[in-house]
XYZ file of C-alpha atoms in Angstrom:
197
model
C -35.240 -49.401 -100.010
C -34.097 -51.773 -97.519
C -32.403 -54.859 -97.758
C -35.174 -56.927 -97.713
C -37.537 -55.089 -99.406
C -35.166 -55.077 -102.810
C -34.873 -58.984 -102.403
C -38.121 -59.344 -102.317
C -38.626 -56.946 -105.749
C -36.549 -59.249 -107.497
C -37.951 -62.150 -106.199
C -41.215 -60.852 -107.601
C -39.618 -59.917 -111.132
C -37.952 -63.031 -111.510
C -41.574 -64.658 -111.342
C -40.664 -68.163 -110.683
C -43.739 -69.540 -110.657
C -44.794 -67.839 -113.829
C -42.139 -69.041 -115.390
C -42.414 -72.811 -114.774
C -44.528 -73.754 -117.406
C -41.934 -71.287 -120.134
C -39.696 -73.675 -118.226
C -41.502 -77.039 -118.581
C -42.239 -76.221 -122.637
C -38.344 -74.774 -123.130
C -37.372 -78.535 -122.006
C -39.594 -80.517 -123.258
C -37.101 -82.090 -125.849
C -34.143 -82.568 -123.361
C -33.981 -86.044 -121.432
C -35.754 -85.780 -117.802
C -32.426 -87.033 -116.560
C -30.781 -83.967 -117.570
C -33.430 -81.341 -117.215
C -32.035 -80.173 -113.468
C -28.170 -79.859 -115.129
C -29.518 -77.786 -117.673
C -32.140 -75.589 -114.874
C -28.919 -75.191 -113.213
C -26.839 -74.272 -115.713
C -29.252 -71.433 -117.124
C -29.944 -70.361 -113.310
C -25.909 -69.681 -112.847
C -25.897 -67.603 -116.152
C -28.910 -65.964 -114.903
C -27.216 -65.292 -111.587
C -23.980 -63.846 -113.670
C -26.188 -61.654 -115.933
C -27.790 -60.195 -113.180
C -24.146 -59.454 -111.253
C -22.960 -58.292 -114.120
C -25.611 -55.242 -114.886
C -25.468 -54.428 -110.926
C -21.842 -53.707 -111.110
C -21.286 -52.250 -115.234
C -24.607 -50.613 -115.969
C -24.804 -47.789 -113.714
C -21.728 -46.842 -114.922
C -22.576 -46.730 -118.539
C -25.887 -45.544 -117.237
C -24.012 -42.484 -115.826
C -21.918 -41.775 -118.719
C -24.937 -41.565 -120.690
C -25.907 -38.652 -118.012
C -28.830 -40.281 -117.269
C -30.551 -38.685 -113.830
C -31.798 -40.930 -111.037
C -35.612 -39.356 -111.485
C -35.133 -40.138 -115.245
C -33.987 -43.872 -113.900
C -36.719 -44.253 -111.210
C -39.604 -43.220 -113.970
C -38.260 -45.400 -116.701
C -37.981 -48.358 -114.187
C -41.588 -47.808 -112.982
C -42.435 -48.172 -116.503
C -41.099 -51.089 -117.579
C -41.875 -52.673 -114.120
C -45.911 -51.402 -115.184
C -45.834 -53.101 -117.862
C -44.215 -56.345 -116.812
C -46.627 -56.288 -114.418
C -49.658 -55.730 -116.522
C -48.776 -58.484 -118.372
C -48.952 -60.525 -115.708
C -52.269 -59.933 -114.388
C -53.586 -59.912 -117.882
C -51.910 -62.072 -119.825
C -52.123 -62.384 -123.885
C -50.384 -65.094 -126.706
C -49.652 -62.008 -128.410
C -47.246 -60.661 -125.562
C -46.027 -63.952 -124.422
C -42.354 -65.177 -123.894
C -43.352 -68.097 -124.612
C -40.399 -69.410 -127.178
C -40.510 -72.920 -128.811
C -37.080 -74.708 -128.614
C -36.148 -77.769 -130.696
C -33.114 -78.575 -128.846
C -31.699 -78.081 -125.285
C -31.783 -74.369 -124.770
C -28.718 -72.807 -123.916
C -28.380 -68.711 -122.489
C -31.628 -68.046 -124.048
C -34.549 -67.939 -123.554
C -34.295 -69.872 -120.078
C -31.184 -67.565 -118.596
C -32.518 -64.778 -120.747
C -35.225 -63.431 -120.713
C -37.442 -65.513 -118.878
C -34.761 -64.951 -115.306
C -32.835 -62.055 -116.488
C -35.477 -60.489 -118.679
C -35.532 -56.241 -118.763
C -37.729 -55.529 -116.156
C -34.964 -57.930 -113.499
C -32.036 -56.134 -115.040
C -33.704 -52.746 -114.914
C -34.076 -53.084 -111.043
C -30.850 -53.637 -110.607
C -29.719 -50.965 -112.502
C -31.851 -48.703 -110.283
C -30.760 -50.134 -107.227
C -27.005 -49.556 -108.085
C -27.358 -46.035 -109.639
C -29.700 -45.282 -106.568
C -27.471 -45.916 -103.828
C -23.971 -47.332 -105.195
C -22.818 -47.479 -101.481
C -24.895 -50.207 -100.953
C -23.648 -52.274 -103.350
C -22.666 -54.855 -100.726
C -26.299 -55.028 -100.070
C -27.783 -54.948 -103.612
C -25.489 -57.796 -103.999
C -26.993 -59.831 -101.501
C -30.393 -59.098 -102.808
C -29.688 -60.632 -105.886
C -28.521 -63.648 -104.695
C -30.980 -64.056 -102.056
C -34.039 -63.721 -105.019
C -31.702 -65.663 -107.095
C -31.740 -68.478 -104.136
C -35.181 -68.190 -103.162
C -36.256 -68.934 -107.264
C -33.757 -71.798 -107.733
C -35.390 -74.858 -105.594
C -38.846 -73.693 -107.641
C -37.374 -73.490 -110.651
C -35.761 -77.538 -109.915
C -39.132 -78.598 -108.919
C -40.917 -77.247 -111.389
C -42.372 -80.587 -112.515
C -43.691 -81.226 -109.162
C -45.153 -77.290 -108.532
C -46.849 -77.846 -111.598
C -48.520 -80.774 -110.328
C -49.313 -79.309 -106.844
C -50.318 -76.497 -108.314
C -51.364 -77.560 -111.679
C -52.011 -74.813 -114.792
C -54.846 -72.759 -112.635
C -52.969 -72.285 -109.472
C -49.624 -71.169 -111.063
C -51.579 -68.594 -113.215
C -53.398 -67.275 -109.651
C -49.835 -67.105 -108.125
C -48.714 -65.230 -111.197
C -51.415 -62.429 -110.840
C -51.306 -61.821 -107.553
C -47.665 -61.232 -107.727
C -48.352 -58.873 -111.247
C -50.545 -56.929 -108.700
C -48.136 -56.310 -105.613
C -45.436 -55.762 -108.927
C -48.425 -52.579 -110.006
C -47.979 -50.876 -106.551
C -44.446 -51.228 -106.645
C -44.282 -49.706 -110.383
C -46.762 -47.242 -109.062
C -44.380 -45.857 -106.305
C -41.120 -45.890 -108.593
C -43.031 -43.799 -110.837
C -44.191 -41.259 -108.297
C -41.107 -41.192 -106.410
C -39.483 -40.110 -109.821
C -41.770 -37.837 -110.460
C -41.335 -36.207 -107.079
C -37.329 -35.701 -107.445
C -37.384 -34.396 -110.661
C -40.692 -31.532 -109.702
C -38.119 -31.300 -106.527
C -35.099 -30.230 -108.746
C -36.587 -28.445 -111.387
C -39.042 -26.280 -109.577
């Protein structure tokens, strides 16, 4: 996977857009004045998350003596059904989390930036390819910089937008997510019939 192409996954599992109105209802009871503070706050925790599982978790992945095919299929999988959910969405699988105060880590940082399927990308980026890490690293904070300014302007997407154009935006990235899922899990597939046959 190149450079790009991994900046772009994450982009796409971050879901941005999908996640401005989780956004928009999260804060609801925090002061408009200090909503961007507190978006920018829970985007840098994101941000640290994220680092954090690129450089730790294949290690604790590879103690486990977890293989890469093993890695690659269960990636697919969760990225499947990320993506499902996106296309065709449902109140009983939402993240949708009501907050009575201003949130703090959760659920803004996690899970609705660094949710499972983010962190299990970068898990399979890093156990992929750990030479890269230079790379991988760059990825993340490219996605990571490419869903800030839409996370801060969520107020105004949603207005651009509104509800019916963030939803389309939503789907159509759960699709392109589908393909991707669907080549993780046959390019697992392939390296374990490759070393087992």
């Amino acid at each position: 996977m190149s450079f790009v192409s991994a900046a772009v996954l994450l982009f796409l599992v971050m879901d941005p857009l999908g996640n401005i109105p989780l956004f928009l209802s999260a804060l609801k009871q925090v002061p408009p004045e200090r909503q961007r503070k507190v978006i920018l706050r829970e985007m840098l925790i994101a941000l640290a998350v994220l680092l954090l599982f690129l450089f730790l978790g294949g290690q604790m992945l590879r103690l486990l003596g977890l293989s890469e095919p093993a890695l690659s299929v269960a990636g697919g999988l969760i990225l499947m059904i990320i993506a499902l959910r996106m296309v065709f969405p449902s109140r009983e699988h939402s993240l949708h989390e009501d907050v009575s105060a201003e949130p703090f880590i959760v659920p803004l940082a996690i899970p609705y930036i660094a949710g499972p399927s983010a962190l299990a990308t970068v898990l399979l980026l890093m156990s992929r390819e750990p030479s890269r890490w230079l790379e991988w690293t760059g990825a993340v904070l490219l996605a990571w910089g490419l869903c800030l300014p839409a996370m801060l302007a969520a107020t105004r997407l949603r207005d651009i937008l509104g509800v019916r154009g963030l939803t389309a935006v939503e789907r159509l990235m759960g699709l392109i997510l589908v393909t991707i899922a669907v080549e993780m899990l046959m390019g697992g597939i392939s390296q374990w019939w490759l070393l087992h046959r």
